[in-house]
PDB file of N, CA and C in Angstrom:
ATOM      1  N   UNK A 199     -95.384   8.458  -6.434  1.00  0.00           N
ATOM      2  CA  UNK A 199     -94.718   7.790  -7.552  1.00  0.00           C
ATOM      3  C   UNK A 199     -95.569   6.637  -8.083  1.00  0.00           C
ATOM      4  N   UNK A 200     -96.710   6.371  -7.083  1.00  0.00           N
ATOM      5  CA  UNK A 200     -97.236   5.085  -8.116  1.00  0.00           C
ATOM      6  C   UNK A 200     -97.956   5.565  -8.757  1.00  0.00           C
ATOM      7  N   UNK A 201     -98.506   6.429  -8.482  1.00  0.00           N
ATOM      8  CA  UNK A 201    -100.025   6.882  -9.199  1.00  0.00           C
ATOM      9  C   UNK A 201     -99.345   7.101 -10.396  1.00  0.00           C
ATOM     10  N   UNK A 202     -98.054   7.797 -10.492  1.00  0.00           N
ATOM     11  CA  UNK A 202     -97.553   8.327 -12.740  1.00  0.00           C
ATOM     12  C   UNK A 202     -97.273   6.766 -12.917  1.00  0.00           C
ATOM     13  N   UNK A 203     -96.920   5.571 -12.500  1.00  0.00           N
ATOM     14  CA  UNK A 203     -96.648   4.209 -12.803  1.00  0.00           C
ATOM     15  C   UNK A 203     -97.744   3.753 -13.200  1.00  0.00           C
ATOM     16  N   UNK A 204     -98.599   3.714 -12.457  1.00  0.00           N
ATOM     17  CA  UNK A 204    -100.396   3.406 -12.593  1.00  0.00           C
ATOM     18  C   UNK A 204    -100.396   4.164 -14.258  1.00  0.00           C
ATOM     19  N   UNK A 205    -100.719   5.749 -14.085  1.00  0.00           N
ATOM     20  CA  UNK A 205    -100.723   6.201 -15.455  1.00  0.00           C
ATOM     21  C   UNK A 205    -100.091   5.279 -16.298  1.00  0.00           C
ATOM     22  N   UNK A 206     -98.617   5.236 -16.305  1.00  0.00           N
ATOM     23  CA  UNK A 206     -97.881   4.563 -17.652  1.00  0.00           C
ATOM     24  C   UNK A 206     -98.130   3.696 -17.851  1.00  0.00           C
ATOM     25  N   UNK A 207     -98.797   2.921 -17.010  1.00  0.00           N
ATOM     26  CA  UNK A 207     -99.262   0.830 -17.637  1.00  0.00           C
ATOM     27  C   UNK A 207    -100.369   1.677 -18.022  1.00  0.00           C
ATOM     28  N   UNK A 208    -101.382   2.405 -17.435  1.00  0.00           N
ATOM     29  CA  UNK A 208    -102.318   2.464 -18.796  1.00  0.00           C
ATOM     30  C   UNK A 208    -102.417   2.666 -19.871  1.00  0.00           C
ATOM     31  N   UNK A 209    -101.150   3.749 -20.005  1.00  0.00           N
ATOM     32  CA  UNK A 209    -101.193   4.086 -21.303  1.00  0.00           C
ATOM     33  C   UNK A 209    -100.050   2.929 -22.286  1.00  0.00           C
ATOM     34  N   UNK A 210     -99.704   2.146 -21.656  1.00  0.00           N
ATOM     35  CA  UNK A 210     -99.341   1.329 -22.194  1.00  0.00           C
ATOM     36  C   UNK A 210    -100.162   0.257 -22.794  1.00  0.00           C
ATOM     37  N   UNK A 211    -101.009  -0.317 -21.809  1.00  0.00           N
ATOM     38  CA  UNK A 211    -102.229  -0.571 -22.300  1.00  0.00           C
ATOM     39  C   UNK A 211    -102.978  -0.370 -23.677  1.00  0.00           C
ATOM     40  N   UNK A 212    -103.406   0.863 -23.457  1.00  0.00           N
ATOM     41  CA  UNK A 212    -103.362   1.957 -24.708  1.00  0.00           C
ATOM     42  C   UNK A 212    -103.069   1.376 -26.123  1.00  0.00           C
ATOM     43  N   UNK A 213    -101.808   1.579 -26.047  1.00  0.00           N
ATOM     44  CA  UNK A 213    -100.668   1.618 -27.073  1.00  0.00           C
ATOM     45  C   UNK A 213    -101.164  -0.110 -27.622  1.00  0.00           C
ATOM     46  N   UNK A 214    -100.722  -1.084 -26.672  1.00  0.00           N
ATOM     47  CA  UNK A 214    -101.206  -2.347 -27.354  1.00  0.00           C
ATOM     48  C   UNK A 214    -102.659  -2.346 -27.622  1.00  0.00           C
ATOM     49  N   UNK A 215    -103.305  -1.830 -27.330  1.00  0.00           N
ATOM     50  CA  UNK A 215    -105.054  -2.065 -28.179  1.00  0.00           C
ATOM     51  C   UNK A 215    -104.616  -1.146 -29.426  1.00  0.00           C
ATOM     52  N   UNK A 216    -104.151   0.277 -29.319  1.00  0.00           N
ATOM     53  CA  UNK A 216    -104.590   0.716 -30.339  1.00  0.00           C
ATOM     54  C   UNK A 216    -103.472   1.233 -31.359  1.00  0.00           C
ATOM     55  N   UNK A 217    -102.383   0.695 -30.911  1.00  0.00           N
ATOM     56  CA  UNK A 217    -100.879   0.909 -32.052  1.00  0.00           C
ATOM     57  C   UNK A 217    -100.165   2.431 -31.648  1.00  0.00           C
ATOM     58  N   UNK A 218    -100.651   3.057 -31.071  1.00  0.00           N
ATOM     59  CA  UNK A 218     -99.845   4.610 -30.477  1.00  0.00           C
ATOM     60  C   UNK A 218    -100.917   5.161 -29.200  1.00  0.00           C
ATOM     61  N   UNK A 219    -100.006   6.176 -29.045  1.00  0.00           N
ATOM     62  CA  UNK A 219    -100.624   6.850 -27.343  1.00  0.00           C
ATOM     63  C   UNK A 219    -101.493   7.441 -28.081  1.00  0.00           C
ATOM     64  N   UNK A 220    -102.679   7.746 -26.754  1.00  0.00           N
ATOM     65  CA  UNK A 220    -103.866   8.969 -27.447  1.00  0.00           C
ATOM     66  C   UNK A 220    -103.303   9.962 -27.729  1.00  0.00           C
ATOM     67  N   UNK A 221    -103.665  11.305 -28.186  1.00  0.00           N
ATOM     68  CA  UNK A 221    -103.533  12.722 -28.448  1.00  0.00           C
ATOM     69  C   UNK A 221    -103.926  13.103 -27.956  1.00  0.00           C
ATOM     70  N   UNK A 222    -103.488  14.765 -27.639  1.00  0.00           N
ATOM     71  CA  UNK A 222    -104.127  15.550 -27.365  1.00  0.00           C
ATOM     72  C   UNK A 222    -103.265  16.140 -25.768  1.00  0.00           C
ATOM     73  N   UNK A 223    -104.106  17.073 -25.204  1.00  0.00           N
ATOM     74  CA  UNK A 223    -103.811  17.549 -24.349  1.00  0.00           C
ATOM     75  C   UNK A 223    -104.099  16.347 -22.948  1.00  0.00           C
ATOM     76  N   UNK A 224    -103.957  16.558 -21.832  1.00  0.00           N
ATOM     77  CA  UNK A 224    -104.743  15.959 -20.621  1.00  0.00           C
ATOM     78  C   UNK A 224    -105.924  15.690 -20.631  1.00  0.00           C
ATOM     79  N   UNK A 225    -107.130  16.218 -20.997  1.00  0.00           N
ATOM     80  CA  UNK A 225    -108.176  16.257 -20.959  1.00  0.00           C
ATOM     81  C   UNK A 225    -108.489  14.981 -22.389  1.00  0.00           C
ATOM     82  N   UNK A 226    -107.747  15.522 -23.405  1.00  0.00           N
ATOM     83  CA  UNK A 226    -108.282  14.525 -24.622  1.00  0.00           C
ATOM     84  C   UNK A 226    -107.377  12.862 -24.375  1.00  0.00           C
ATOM     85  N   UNK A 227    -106.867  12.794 -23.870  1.00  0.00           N
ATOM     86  CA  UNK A 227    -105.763  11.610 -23.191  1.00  0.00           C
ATOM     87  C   UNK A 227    -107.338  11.032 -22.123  1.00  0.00           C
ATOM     88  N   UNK A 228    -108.011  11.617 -21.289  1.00  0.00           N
ATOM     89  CA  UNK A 228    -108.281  11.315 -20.325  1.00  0.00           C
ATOM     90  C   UNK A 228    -109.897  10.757 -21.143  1.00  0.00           C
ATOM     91  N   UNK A 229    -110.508  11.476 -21.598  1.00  0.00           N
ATOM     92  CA  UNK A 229    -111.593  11.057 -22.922  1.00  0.00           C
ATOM     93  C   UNK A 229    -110.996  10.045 -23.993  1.00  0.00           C
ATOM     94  N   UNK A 230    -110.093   9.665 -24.422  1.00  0.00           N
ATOM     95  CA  UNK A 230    -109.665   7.886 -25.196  1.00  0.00           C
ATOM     96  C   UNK A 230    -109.734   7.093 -24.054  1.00  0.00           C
ATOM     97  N   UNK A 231    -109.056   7.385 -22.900  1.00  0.00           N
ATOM     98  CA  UNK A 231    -108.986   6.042 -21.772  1.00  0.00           C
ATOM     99  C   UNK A 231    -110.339   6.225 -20.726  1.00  0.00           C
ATOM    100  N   UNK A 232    -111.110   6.556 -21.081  1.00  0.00           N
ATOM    101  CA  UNK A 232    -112.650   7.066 -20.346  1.00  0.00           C
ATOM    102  C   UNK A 232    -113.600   6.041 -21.753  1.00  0.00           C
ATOM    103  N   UNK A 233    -113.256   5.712 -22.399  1.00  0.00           N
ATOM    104  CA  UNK A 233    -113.909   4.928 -24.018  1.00  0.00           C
ATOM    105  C   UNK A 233    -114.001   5.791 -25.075  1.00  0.00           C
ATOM    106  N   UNK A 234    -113.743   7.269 -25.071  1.00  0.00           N
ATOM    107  CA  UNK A 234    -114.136   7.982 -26.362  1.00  0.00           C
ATOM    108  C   UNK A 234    -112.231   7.696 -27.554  1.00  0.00           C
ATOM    109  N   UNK A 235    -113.145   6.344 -27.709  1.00  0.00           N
ATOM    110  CA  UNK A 235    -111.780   6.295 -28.706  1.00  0.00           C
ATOM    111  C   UNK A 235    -112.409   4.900 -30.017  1.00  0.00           C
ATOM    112  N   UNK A 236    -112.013   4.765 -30.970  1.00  0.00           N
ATOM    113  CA  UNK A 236    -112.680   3.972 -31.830  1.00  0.00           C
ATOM    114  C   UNK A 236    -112.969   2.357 -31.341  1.00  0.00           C
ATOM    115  N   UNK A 237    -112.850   1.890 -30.783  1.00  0.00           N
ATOM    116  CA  UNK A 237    -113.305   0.973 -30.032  1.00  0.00           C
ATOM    117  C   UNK A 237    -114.158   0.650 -29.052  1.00  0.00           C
ATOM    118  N   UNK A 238    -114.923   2.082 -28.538  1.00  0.00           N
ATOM    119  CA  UNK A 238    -115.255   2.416 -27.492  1.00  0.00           C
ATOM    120  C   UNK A 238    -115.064   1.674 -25.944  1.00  0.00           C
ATOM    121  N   UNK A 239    -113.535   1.551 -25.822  1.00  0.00           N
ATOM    122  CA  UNK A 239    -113.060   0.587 -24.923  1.00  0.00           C
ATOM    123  C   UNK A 239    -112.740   1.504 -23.664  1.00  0.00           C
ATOM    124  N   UNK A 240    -112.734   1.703 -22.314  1.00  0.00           N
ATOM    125  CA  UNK A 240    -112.657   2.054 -21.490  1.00  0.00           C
ATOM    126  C   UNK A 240    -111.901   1.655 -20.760  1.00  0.00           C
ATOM    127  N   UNK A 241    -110.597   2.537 -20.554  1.00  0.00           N
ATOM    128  CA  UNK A 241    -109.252   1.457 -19.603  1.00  0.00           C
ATOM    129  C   UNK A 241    -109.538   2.016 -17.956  1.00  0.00           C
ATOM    130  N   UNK A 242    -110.241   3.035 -17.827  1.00  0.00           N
ATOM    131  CA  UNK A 242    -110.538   3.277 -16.118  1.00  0.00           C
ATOM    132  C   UNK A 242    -112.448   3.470 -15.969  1.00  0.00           C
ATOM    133  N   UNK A 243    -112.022   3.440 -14.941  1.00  0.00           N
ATOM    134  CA  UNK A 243    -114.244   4.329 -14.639  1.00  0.00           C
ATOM    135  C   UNK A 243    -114.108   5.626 -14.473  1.00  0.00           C
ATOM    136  N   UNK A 244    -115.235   5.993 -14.609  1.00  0.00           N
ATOM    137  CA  UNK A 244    -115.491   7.851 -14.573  1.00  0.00           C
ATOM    138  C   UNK A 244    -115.433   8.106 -13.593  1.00  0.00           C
ATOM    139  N   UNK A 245    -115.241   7.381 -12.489  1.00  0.00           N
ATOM    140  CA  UNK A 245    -115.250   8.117 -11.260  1.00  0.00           C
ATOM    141  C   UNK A 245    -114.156   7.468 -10.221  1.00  0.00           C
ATOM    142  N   UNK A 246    -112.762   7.213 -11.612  1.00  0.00           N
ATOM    143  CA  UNK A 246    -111.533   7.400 -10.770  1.00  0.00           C
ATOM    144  C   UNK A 246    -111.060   8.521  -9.978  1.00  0.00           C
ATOM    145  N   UNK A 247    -110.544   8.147  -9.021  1.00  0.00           N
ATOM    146  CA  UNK A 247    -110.317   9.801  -8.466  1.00  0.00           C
ATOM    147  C   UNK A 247    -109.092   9.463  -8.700  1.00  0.00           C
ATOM    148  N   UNK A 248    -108.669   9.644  -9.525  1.00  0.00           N
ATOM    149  CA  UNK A 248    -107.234  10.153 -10.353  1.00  0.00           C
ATOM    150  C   UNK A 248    -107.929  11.148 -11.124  1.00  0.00           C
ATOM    151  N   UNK A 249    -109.093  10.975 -11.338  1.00  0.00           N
ATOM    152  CA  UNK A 249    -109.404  12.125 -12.568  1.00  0.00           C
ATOM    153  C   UNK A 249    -110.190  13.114 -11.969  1.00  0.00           C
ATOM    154  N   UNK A 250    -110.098  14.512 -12.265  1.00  0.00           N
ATOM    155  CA  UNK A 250    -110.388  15.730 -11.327  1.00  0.00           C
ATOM    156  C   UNK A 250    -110.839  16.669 -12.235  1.00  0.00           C
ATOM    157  N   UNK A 251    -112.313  16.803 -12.798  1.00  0.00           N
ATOM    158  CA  UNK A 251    -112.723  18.086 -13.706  1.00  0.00           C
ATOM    159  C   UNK A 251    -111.769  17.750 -15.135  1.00  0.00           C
ATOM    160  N   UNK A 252    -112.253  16.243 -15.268  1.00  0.00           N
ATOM    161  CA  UNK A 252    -111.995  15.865 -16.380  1.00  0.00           C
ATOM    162  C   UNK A 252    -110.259  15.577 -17.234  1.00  0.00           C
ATOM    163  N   UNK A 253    -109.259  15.948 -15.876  1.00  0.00           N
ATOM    164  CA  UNK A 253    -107.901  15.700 -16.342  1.00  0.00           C
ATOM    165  C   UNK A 253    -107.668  14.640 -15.089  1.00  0.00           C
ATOM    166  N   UNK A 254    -106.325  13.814 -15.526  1.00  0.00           N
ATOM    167  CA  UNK A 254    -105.660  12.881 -14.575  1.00  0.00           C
ATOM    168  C   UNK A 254    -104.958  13.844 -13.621  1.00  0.00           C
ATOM    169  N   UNK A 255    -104.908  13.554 -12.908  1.00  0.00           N
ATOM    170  CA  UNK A 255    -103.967  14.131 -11.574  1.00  0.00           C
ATOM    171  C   UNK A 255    -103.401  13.709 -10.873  1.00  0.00           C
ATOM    172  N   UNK A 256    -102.259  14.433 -10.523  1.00  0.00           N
ATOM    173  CA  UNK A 256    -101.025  13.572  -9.484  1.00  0.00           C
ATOM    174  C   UNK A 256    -101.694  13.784  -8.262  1.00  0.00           C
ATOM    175  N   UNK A 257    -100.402  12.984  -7.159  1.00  0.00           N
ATOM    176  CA  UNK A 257    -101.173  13.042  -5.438  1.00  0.00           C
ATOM    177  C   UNK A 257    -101.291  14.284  -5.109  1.00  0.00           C
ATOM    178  N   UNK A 258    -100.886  15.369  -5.657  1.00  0.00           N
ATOM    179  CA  UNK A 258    -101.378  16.894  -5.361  1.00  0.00           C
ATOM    180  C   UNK A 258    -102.377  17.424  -5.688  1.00  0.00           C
ATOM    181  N   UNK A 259    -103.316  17.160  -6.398  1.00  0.00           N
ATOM    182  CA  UNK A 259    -104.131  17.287  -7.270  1.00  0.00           C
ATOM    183  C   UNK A 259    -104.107  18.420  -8.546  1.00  0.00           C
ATOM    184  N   UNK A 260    -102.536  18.221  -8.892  1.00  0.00           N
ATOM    185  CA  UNK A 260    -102.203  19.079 -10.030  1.00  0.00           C
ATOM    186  C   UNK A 260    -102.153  18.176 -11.443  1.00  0.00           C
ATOM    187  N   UNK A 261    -102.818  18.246 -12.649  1.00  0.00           N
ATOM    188  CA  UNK A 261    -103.109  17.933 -13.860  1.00  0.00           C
ATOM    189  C   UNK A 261    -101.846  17.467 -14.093  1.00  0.00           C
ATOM    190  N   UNK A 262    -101.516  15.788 -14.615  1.00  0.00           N
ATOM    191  CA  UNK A 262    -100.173  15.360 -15.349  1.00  0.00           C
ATOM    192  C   UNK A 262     -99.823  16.366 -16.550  1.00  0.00           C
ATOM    193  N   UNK A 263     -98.708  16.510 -16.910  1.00  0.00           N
ATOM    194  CA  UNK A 263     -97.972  17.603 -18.447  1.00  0.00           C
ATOM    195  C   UNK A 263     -98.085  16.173 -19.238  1.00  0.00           C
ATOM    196  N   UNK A 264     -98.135  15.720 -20.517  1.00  0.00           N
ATOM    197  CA  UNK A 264     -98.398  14.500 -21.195  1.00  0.00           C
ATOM    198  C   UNK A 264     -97.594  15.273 -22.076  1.00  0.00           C
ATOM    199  N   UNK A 265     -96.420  14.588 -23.204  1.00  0.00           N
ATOM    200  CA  UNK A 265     -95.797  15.009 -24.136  1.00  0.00           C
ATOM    201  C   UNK A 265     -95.572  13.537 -24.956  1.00  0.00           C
ATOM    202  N   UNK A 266     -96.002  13.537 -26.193  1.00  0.00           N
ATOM    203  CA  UNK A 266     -95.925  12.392 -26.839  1.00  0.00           C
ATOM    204  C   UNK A 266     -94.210  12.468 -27.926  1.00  0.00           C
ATOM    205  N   UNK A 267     -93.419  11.889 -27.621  1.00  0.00           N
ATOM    206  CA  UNK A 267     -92.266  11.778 -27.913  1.00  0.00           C
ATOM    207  C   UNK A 267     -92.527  10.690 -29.532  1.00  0.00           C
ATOM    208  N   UNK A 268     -93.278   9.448 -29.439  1.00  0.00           N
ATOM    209  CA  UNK A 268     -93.061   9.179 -30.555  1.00  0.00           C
ATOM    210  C   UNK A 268     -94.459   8.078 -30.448  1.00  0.00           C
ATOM    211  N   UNK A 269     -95.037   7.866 -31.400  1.00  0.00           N
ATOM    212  CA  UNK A 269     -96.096   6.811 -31.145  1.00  0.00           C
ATOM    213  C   UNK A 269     -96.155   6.203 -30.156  1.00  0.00           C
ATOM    214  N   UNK A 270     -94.975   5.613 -29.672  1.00  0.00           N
ATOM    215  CA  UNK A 270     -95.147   4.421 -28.830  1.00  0.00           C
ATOM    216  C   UNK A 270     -94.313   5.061 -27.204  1.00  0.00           C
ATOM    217  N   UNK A 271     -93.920   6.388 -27.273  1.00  0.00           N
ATOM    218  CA  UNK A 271     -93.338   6.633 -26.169  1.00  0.00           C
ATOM    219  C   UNK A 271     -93.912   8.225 -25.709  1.00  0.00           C
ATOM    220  N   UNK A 272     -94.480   8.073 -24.402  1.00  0.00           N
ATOM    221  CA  UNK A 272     -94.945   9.105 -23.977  1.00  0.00           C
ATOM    222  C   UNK A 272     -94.687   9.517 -22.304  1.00  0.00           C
ATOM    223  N   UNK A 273     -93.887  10.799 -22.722  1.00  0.00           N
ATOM    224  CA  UNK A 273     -93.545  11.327 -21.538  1.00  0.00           C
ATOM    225  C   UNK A 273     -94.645  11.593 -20.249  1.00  0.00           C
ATOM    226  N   UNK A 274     -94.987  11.518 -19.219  1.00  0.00           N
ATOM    227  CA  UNK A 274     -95.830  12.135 -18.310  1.00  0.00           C
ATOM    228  C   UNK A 274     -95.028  12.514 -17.107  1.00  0.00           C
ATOM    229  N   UNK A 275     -95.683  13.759 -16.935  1.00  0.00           N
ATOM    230  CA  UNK A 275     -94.792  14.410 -16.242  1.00  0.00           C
ATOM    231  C   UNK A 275     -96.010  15.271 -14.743  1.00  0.00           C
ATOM    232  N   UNK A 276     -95.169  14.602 -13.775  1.00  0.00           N
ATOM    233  CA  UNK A 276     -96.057  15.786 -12.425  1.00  0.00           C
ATOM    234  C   UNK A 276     -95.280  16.933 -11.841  1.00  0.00           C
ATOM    235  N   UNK A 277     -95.790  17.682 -11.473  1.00  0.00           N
ATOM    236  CA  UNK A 277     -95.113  18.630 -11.126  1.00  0.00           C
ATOM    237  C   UNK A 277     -94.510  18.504  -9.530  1.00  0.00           C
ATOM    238  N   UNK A 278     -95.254  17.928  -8.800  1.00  0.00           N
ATOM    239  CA  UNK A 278     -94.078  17.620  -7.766  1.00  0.00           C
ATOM    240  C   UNK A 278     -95.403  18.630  -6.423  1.00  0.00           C
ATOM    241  N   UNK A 279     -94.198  18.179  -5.218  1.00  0.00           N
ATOM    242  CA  UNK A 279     -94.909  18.903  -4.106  1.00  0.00           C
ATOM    243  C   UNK A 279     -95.433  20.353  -4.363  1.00  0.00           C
ATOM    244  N   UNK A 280     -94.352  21.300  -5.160  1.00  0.00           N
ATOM    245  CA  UNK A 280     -94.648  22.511  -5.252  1.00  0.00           C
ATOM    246  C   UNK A 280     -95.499  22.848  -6.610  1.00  0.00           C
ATOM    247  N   UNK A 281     -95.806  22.005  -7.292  1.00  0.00           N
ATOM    248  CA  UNK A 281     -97.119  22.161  -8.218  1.00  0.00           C
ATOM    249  C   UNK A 281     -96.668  23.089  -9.007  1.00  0.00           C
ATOM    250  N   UNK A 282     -95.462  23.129  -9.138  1.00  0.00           N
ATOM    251  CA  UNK A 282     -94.800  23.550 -10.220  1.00  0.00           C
ATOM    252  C   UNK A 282     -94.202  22.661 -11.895  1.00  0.00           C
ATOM    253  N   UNK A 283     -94.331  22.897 -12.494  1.00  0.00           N
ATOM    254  CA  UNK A 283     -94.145  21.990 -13.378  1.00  0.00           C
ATOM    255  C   UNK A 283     -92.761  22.971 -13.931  1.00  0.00           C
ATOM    256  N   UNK A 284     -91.862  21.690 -14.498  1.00  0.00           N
ATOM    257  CA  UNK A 284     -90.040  22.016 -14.763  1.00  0.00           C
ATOM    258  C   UNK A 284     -89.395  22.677 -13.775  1.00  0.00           C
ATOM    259  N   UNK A 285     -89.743  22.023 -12.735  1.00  0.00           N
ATOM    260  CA  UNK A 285     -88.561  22.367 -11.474  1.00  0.00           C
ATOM    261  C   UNK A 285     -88.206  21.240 -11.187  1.00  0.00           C
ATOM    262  N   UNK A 286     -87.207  21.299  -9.777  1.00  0.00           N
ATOM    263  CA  UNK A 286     -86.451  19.874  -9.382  1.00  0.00           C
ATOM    264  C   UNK A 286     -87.153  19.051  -8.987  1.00  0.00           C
ATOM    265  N   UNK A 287     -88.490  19.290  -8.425  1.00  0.00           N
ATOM    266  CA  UNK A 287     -88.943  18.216  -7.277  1.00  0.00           C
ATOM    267  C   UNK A 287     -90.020  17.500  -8.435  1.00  0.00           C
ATOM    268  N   UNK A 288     -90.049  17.480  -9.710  1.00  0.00           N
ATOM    269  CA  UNK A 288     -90.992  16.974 -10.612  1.00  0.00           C
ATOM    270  C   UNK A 288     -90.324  15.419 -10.742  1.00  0.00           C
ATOM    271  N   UNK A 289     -91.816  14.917 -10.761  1.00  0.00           N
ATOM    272  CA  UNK A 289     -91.696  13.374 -11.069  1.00  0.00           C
ATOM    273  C   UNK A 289     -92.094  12.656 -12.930  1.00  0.00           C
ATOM    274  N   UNK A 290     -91.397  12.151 -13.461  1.00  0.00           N
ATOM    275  CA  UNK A 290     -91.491  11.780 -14.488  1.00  0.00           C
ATOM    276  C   UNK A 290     -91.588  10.873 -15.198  1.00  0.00           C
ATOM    277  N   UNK A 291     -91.935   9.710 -16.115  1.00  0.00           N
ATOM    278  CA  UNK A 291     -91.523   8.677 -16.994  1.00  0.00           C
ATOM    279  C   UNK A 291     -91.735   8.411 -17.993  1.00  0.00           C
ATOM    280  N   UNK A 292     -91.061   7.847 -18.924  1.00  0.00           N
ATOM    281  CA  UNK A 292     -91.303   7.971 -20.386  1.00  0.00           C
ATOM    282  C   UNK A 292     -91.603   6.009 -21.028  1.00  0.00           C
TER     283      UNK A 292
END
């Protein structure tokens, strides 16, 4: 559970430098907060190990689901022990 908390202050972070969440899939989320974003500002290092073949990852090492609800509010979602994503044991916050 900390590591998607960790995620959400960053991307909160985010949001106050640059007025809305990045876009994109996992991978393009993970390239704005890596510096590829108009500021070339960098909110982690390249060699967080949260990040795994270029996506963020939960303590399973399964890729966060990212769903942008509205500029300023963005769902992230893990899939849980069984690395299933939209079952019960998924962890979430918006």
């Amino acid at each position: 559970m900390a590591r998607i908390e960790a995620v959400n202050q960053i991307l909160y972070v985010y949001r106050q430098g640059f007025g809305g969440n990045p876009s994109g899939q996992n991978e393009d989320i993970v390239a704005a907060i890596l510096g590829g974003n108009e500021k070339r500002t960098a909110l982690l290092p390249r060699d967080c190990p949260a990040i795994q073949d270029g996506k963020l990852v939960d303590e399973w090492g399964t890729p966060y689901w990212f769903h942008s609800v509205t500029a300023k509010v963005m769902e992230i979602r893990s899939a849980g022990p069984d690395r299933e994503l939209f079952t019960n044991d998924d962890v979430f916050v918006q």
